[in-house]
PDB file of C-alpha atoms in Angstrom:
ATOM      1  CA  MET A 213      79.045  -9.358  63.063  1.00 38.00           C
ATOM      2  CA  GLU A 214      78.402 -12.853  62.735  1.00 39.00           C
ATOM      3  CA  THR A 215      81.225 -15.137  63.746  1.00 39.00           C
ATOM      4  CA  ILE A 216      81.048 -18.562  62.156  1.00 38.00           C
ATOM      5  CA  LYS A 217      83.124 -21.585  62.819  1.00 39.00           C
ATOM      6  CA  PRO A 218      83.621 -23.895  59.737  1.00 38.00           C
ATOM      7  CA  SER A 219      80.827 -26.300  59.641  1.00 44.00           C
ATOM      8  CA  SER A 220      81.236 -30.041  59.155  1.00 44.00           C
ATOM      9  CA  LYS A 221      77.833 -30.047  57.347  1.00 52.00           C
ATOM     10  CA  MET A 222      78.112 -29.704  53.689  1.00 60.00           C
ATOM     11  CA  PHE A 223      75.827 -29.378  50.910  1.00 61.00           C
ATOM     12  CA  LEU A 224      74.476 -32.912  50.705  1.00 61.00           C
ATOM     13  CA  ASP A 225      73.901 -33.088  54.445  1.00 71.00           C
ATOM     14  CA  ILE A 226      72.087 -29.720  54.672  1.00 75.00           C
ATOM     15  CA  VAL A 227      70.036 -30.698  51.587  1.00 72.00           C
ATOM     16  CA  GLY A 228      69.161 -33.870  53.177  1.00 73.00           C
ATOM     17  CA  GLU A 229      67.744 -32.157  56.095  1.00 80.00           C
ATOM     18  CA  LEU A 230      65.771 -29.596  54.187  1.00 79.00           C
ATOM     19  CA  ARG A 231      64.090 -32.552  52.292  1.00 76.00           C
ATOM     20  CA  LEU A 232      63.238 -34.199  55.171  1.00 81.00           C
ATOM     21  CA  MET A 233      61.805 -31.072  57.074  1.00 83.00           C
ATOM     22  CA  ILE A 234      59.804 -30.183  53.688  1.00 81.00           C
ATOM     23  CA  LYS A 235      58.223 -33.551  53.592  1.00 79.00           C
ATOM     24  CA  ALA A 236      57.525 -33.610  57.278  1.00 84.00           C
ATOM     25  CA  GLU A 237      55.898 -30.233  57.123  1.00 85.00           C
ATOM     26  CA  GLY A 238      53.963 -30.601  54.118  1.00 85.00           C
ATOM     27  CA  ILE A 239      55.810 -27.634  52.133  1.00 84.00           C
ATOM     28  CA  ALA A 240      54.267 -27.689  48.567  1.00 84.00           C
ATOM     29  CA  VAL A 241      55.502 -26.139  45.255  1.00 83.00           C
ATOM     30  CA  GLY A 242      55.133 -22.420  45.751  1.00 86.00           C
ATOM     31  CA  ASP A 243      55.160 -22.375  49.596  1.00 90.00           C
ATOM     32  CA  LYS A 244      57.540 -20.289  51.498  1.00 91.00           C
ATOM     33  CA  LEU A 245      60.461 -21.722  53.200  1.00 90.00           C
ATOM     34  CA  PRO A 246      61.795 -20.626  56.794  1.00 90.00           C
ATOM     35  CA  SER A 247      64.160 -17.784  57.058  1.00 89.00           C
ATOM     36  CA  GLU A 248      67.796 -18.354  56.775  1.00 88.00           C
ATOM     37  CA  ARG A 249      67.962 -17.583  60.684  1.00 89.00           C
ATOM     38  CA  VAL A 250      65.327 -20.154  61.260  1.00 90.00           C
ATOM     39  CA  LEU A 251      66.960 -22.764  59.279  1.00 89.00           C
ATOM     40  CA  ALA A 252      70.313 -22.012  60.752  1.00 87.00           C
ATOM     41  CA  GLU A 253      68.904 -22.430  64.266  1.00 89.00           C
ATOM     42  CA  ARG A 254      67.034 -25.674  63.401  1.00 87.00           C
ATOM     43  CA  LEU A 255      69.843 -27.270  61.449  1.00 84.00           C
ATOM     44  CA  GLN A 256      72.583 -26.130  63.874  1.00 84.00           C
ATOM     45  CA  VAL A 257      74.851 -24.542  61.263  1.00 82.00           C
ATOM     46  CA  GLY A 258      76.027 -20.846  60.495  1.00 81.00           C
ATOM     47  CA  ARG A 259      73.735 -18.774  58.402  1.00 83.00           C
ATOM     48  CA  SER A 260      76.535 -18.464  55.847  1.00 80.00           C
ATOM     49  CA  THR A 261      76.205 -22.110  55.277  1.00 79.00           C
ATOM     50  CA  ILE A 262      72.815 -21.992  54.910  1.00 83.00           C
ATOM     51  CA  ARG A 263      73.035 -19.358  52.469  1.00 82.00           C
ATOM     52  CA  GLU A 264      75.525 -21.400  50.288  1.00 76.00           C
ATOM     53  CA  ALA A 265      73.083 -24.212  50.267  1.00 78.00           C
ATOM     54  CA  LEU A 266      70.083 -22.088  49.372  1.00 82.00           C
ATOM     55  CA  ARG A 267      72.123 -20.600  46.632  1.00 77.00           C
ATOM     56  CA  SER A 268      72.965 -24.086  45.235  1.00 71.00           C
ATOM     57  CA  LEU A 269      69.257 -24.940  45.313  1.00 76.00           C
ATOM     58  CA  GLU A 270      68.222 -21.946  43.690  1.00 77.00           C
ATOM     59  CA  LEU A 271      70.932 -22.146  40.922  1.00 69.00           C
ATOM     60  CA  LEU A 272      69.766 -25.896  40.323  1.00 65.00           C
ATOM     61  CA  GLY A 273      66.014 -24.201  40.005  1.00 70.00           C
ATOM     62  CA  LEU A 274      64.711 -25.939  42.966  1.00 76.00           C
ATOM     63  CA  ILE A 275      63.823 -22.993  44.998  1.00 83.00           C
ATOM     64  CA  GLU A 276      63.244 -19.234  44.131  1.00 85.00           C
ATOM     65  CA  THR A 277      64.177 -16.234  46.132  1.00 85.00           C
ATOM     66  CA  ARG A 278      61.930 -13.192  45.707  1.00 86.00           C
ATOM     67  CA  ARG A 279      63.242 -10.034  46.828  1.00 84.00           C
ATOM     68  CA  GLY A 280      61.317  -8.694  49.907  1.00 85.00           C
ATOM     69  CA  GLU A 281      59.328 -11.780  50.221  1.00 89.00           C
ATOM     70  CA  GLY A 282      61.606 -14.655  50.936  1.00 88.00           C
ATOM     71  CA  THR A 283      62.404 -18.321  49.418  1.00 89.00           C
ATOM     72  CA  PHE A 284      59.912 -20.214  47.988  1.00 89.00           C
ATOM     73  CA  LEU A 285      59.918 -24.113  46.755  1.00 86.00           C
ATOM     74  CA  SER A 286      59.977 -24.370  43.032  1.00 80.00           C
ATOM     75  CA  ASP A 287      58.501 -27.008  40.579  1.00 67.00           C
ATOM     76  CA  PHE A 288      61.752 -28.781  39.468  1.00 56.00           C
ATOM     77  CA  LYS A 289      59.723 -30.598  36.973  1.00 53.00           C
ATOM     78  CA  LYS A 290      59.747 -27.613  35.003  1.00 54.00           C
ATOM     79  CA  HIS A 291      63.576 -28.042  34.398  1.00 51.00           C
ATOM     80  CA  GLN A 292      64.136 -30.251  31.516  1.00 50.00           C
ATOM     81  CA  LEU A 293      67.728 -29.211  30.669  1.00 49.00           C
ATOM     82  CA  VAL A 294      68.928 -32.695  31.880  1.00 50.00           C
ATOM     83  CA  GLU A 295      66.768 -34.592  29.820  1.00 51.00           C
ATOM     84  CA  VAL A 296      67.662 -32.713  26.634  1.00 48.00           C
ATOM     85  CA  LEU A 297      71.419 -32.698  27.150  1.00 50.00           C
ATOM     86  CA  SER A 298      71.496 -36.444  28.060  1.00 53.00           C
ATOM     87  CA  THR A 299      69.693 -37.456  24.772  1.00 53.00           C
ATOM     88  CA  PHE A 300      72.275 -35.295  23.028  1.00 50.00           C
ATOM     89  CA  ILE A 301      75.060 -36.906  24.593  1.00 51.00           C
ATOM     90  CA  MET A 302      73.754 -40.492  24.288  1.00 49.00           C
ATOM     91  CA  GLN A 303      73.665 -39.948  20.534  1.00 54.00           C
ATOM     92  CA  GLN A 304      77.311 -38.982  19.985  1.00 55.00           C
ATOM     93  CA  PRO A 305      79.718 -41.822  19.081  1.00 55.00           C
ATOM     94  CA  ASN A 306      82.606 -40.019  20.914  1.00 64.00           C
ATOM     95  CA  SER A 307      80.422 -39.139  24.170  1.00 67.00           C
ATOM     96  CA  ALA A 308      82.768 -40.526  26.705  1.00 70.00           C
ATOM     97  CA  MET A 309      85.700 -38.447  25.739  1.00 78.00           C
ATOM     98  CA  ASP A 310      83.619 -35.321  25.138  1.00 79.00           C
ATOM     99  CA  VAL A 311      81.950 -35.679  28.445  1.00 80.00           C
ATOM    100  CA  LYS A 312      85.403 -35.956  30.085  1.00 85.00           C
ATOM    101  CA  GLN A 313      86.653 -32.869  28.339  1.00 89.00           C
ATOM    102  CA  THR A 314      83.714 -30.792  28.733  1.00 88.00           C
ATOM    103  CA  ARG A 315      83.620 -31.633  32.634  1.00 91.00           C
ATOM    104  CA  ILE A 316      87.285 -30.561  33.008  1.00 94.00           C
ATOM    105  CA  ILE A 317      86.650 -27.458  31.075  1.00 93.00           C
ATOM    106  CA  HIS A 318      83.799 -26.513  33.555  1.00 93.00           C
ATOM    107  CA  GLU A 319      85.845 -27.526  36.629  1.00 96.00           C
ATOM    108  CA  LYS A 320      88.846 -25.484  35.703  1.00 96.00           C
ATOM    109  CA  ALA A 321      86.788 -22.439  34.482  1.00 95.00           C
ATOM    110  CA  ALA A 322      85.452 -22.350  38.022  1.00 96.00           C
ATOM    111  CA  ILE A 323      88.859 -22.622  39.536  1.00 97.00           C
ATOM    112  CA  ARG A 324      90.194 -19.611  37.483  1.00 97.00           C
ATOM    113  CA  SER A 325      86.900 -17.648  38.286  1.00 96.00           C
ATOM    114  CA  ILE A 326      87.231 -18.035  42.018  1.00 96.00           C
ATOM    115  CA  CYS A 327      90.964 -17.263  42.036  1.00 97.00           C
ATOM    116  CA  LYS A 328      90.345 -13.907  40.434  1.00 96.00           C
ATOM    117  CA  GLN A 329      87.574 -12.833  42.909  1.00 96.00           C
ATOM    118  CA  GLU A 330      88.762 -12.259  46.525  1.00 95.00           C
ATOM    119  CA  GLU A 331      85.261 -12.237  47.854  1.00 94.00           C
ATOM    120  CA  LYS A 332      84.839 -15.897  46.635  1.00 94.00           C
ATOM    121  CA  ARG A 333      88.183 -17.048  47.670  1.00 95.00           C
ATOM    122  CA  GLN A 334      87.399 -15.844  51.354  1.00 91.00           C
ATOM    123  CA  LEU A 335      84.237 -17.725  51.668  1.00 92.00           C
ATOM    124  CA  PRO A 336      84.025 -20.077  54.769  1.00 91.00           C
ATOM    125  CA  VAL A 337      83.279 -23.148  52.663  1.00 92.00           C
ATOM    126  CA  TRP A 338      87.217 -23.473  51.692  1.00 95.00           C
ATOM    127  CA  GLN A 339      88.215 -23.538  55.225  1.00 93.00           C
ATOM    128  CA  SER A 340      85.569 -25.974  56.137  1.00 92.00           C
ATOM    129  CA  LEU A 341      86.767 -28.332  53.342  1.00 94.00           C
ATOM    130  CA  LEU A 342      90.356 -28.055  54.793  1.00 95.00           C
ATOM    131  CA  VAL A 343      89.114 -28.773  58.274  1.00 93.00           C
ATOM    132  CA  ARG A 344      87.352 -31.699  57.283  1.00 91.00           C
ATOM    133  CA  LEU A 345      90.281 -32.982  55.434  1.00 92.00           C
ATOM    134  CA  GLU A 346      92.343 -32.658  58.527  1.00 91.00           C
ATOM    135  CA  GLU A 347      90.287 -33.716  61.231  1.00 91.00           C
ATOM    136  CA  ASP A 348      88.427 -36.627  59.229  1.00 90.00           C
ATOM    137  CA  GLY A 349      91.364 -37.267  56.984  1.00 90.00           C
ATOM    138  CA  ALA A 350      88.972 -37.370  54.003  1.00 92.00           C
ATOM    139  CA  VAL A 351      86.134 -35.430  52.415  1.00 92.00           C
ATOM    140  CA  LEU A 352      83.786 -36.497  49.389  1.00 92.00           C
ATOM    141  CA  ARG A 353      85.219 -35.664  46.051  1.00 94.00           C
ATOM    142  CA  GLU A 354      82.150 -34.329  44.711  1.00 91.00           C
ATOM    143  CA  ASP A 355      81.768 -31.930  47.638  1.00 91.00           C
ATOM    144  CA  ILE A 356      85.074 -30.164  46.731  1.00 94.00           C
ATOM    145  CA  ILE A 357      84.152 -29.721  42.842  1.00 94.00           C
ATOM    146  CA  ARG A 358      80.441 -29.098  43.473  1.00 92.00           C
ATOM    147  CA  GLU A 359      81.272 -26.210  45.866  1.00 92.00           C
ATOM    148  CA  MET A 360      83.535 -24.650  43.376  1.00 94.00           C
ATOM    149  CA  ILE A 361      80.996 -24.538  40.689  1.00 92.00           C
ATOM    150  CA  VAL A 362      78.296 -23.367  43.118  1.00 90.00           C
ATOM    151  CA  VAL A 363      80.325 -20.372  44.240  1.00 91.00           C
ATOM    152  CA  THR A 364      80.736 -19.170  40.542  1.00 91.00           C
ATOM    153  CA  ASP A 365      77.083 -18.479  40.629  1.00 87.00           C
ATOM    154  CA  ASN A 366      76.342 -19.883  37.102  1.00 86.00           C
ATOM    155  CA  ARG A 367      73.334 -21.671  37.014  1.00 80.00           C
ATOM    156  CA  LEU A 368      73.616 -23.156  33.543  1.00 81.00           C
ATOM    157  CA  SER A 369      77.330 -24.306  34.498  1.00 85.00           C
ATOM    158  CA  LEU A 370      76.071 -26.077  37.525  1.00 85.00           C
ATOM    159  CA  LYS A 371      73.218 -27.833  35.985  1.00 80.00           C
ATOM    160  CA  ILE A 372      75.396 -29.010  32.863  1.00 82.00           C
ATOM    161  CA  TRP A 373      78.158 -30.154  35.269  1.00 88.00           C
ATOM    162  CA  PHE A 374      75.572 -32.280  37.138  1.00 83.00           C
ATOM    163  CA  LEU A 375      74.752 -33.957  33.963  1.00 77.00           C
ATOM    164  CA  LEU A 376      78.297 -34.594  32.796  1.00 81.00           C
ATOM    165  CA  LYS A 377      79.412 -35.943  36.221  1.00 83.00           C
ATOM    166  CA  ARG A 378      76.436 -38.441  35.910  1.00 75.00           C
ATOM    167  CA  TYR A 379      77.723 -39.674  32.624  1.00 73.00           C
ATOM    168  CA  SER A 380      81.124 -39.375  33.475  1.00 76.00           C
ATOM    169  CA  ARG A 381      83.623 -42.287  34.643  1.00 75.00           C
ATOM    170  CA  VAL A 382      85.411 -40.382  37.257  1.00 84.00           C
ATOM    171  CA  PRO A 383      84.661 -41.578  40.800  1.00 89.00           C
ATOM    172  CA  TYR A 384      83.453 -38.512  42.458  1.00 90.00           C
ATOM    173  CA  GLU A 385      81.021 -40.124  44.686  1.00 87.00           C
ATOM    174  CA  GLU A 386      84.054 -41.724  46.721  1.00 91.00           C
ATOM    175  CA  LEU A 387      86.231 -40.132  49.640  1.00 94.00           C
ATOM    176  CA  THR A 388      89.412 -39.002  48.765  1.00 94.00           C
ATOM    177  CA  THR A 389      92.281 -41.250  49.741  1.00 94.00           C
ATOM    178  CA  ALA A 390      95.574 -40.637  51.476  1.00 93.00           C
ATOM    179  CA  ALA A 391      97.408 -40.282  48.313  1.00 93.00           C
ATOM    180  CA  GLU A 392      95.135 -37.397  47.433  1.00 94.00           C
ATOM    181  CA  LYS A 393      95.187 -35.653  50.587  1.00 94.00           C
ATOM    182  CA  GLU A 394      98.316 -33.161  50.008  1.00 95.00           C
ATOM    183  CA  THR A 395      97.179 -32.343  46.401  1.00 96.00           C
ATOM    184  CA  VAL A 396      93.644 -31.550  47.398  1.00 97.00           C
ATOM    185  CA  LYS A 397      95.034 -29.374  50.449  1.00 96.00           C
ATOM    186  CA  ALA A 398      97.383 -27.721  47.761  1.00 97.00           C
ATOM    187  CA  LEU A 399      94.232 -27.049  45.419  1.00 97.00           C
ATOM    188  CA  LEU A 400      92.223 -25.520  48.165  1.00 97.00           C
ATOM    189  CA  GLU A 401      95.020 -23.296  49.732  1.00 97.00           C
ATOM    190  CA  ASN A 402      96.131 -22.137  46.287  1.00 97.00           C
ATOM    191  CA  ILE A 403      92.345 -21.184  45.608  1.00 97.00           C
ATOM    192  CA  VAL A 404      92.086 -19.209  48.824  1.00 96.00           C
ATOM    193  CA  SER A 405      95.613 -17.508  47.988  1.00 96.00           C
ATOM    194  CA  GLY A 406      94.240 -16.557  44.473  1.00 96.00           C
ATOM    195  CA  LEU A 407      97.266 -18.590  42.921  1.00 97.00           C
ATOM    196  CA  GLU A 408      95.197 -19.483  39.725  1.00 97.00           C
ATOM    197  CA  GLU A 409      97.925 -21.469  37.906  1.00 97.00           C
ATOM    198  CA  LYS A 410      99.328 -23.538  41.147  1.00 97.00           C
ATOM    199  CA  ALA A 411      95.655 -24.242  41.680  1.00 97.00           C
ATOM    200  CA  ILE A 412      95.067 -25.505  38.178  1.00 97.00           C
ATOM    201  CA  THR A 413      98.151 -27.521  38.455  1.00 97.00           C
ATOM    202  CA  ALA A 414      97.012 -29.099  41.796  1.00 97.00           C
ATOM    203  CA  TYR A 415      93.697 -29.940  40.150  1.00 97.00           C
ATOM    204  CA  ASP A 416      95.406 -31.528  37.220  1.00 97.00           C
ATOM    205  CA  ASN A 417      97.462 -33.769  39.476  1.00 96.00           C
ATOM    206  CA  TRP A 418      94.518 -34.773  41.624  1.00 96.00           C
ATOM    207  CA  ILE A 419      92.341 -35.698  38.586  1.00 95.00           C
ATOM    208  CA  GLU A 420      95.215 -37.847  37.496  1.00 93.00           C
ATOM    209  CA  ILE A 421      95.357 -39.637  40.599  1.00 93.00           C
ATOM    210  CA  ILE A 422      91.461 -40.229  40.641  1.00 92.00           C
ATOM    211  CA  GLU A 423      91.638 -41.411  37.115  1.00 86.00           C
ATOM    212  CA  GLY A 424      94.245 -43.742  37.866  1.00 81.00           C
ATOM    213  CA  GLU A 425      91.585 -45.649  39.734  1.00 66.00           C
ATOM    214  CA  VAL A 426      89.317 -46.186  36.847  1.00 55.00           C
TER     215      VAL A 426
END
């Protein structure tokens, strides 16, 4: 059985390295990507970390996994959901509040879904985030929320969330601050423990701290 230490590389790091590899090797739409084992060796991360990153990209429609064949690069231009929804949002008079409320609905739904499923609670990504929080003192806010939604395996929710984040005023692109550390730890630890309501409370407290910056 594979033993994996929590990796310091997260979604954006791996995606960035995959993008450079695809460009350098001239991998085109429809071409097959290297196997999980090969990618793990080349990027120097555990296979479970690679698997999570590939699952994220598949949920976004950027790659396609074919049973028994492998993983292939998809044509992202075929996916017009972002353009359609952004047009709708920009036409609404109360769009800012709608975006905020809808974003929170998706984020809380992800937390509740994970807390109810032990398999998802035990994924190494949560320990990896906790380790980064302790060792580095901070993590990118977006990493935490995005990983929660990715783990739910809901392709539509992930696409919608990326759009909502784009039009939201919440500063997810920033690192967590010292004032957030204990609240974020509580969120992650309660998710791992399956304590749904405590996780939601920690999430509410965290968002309140973040929104206080705006």
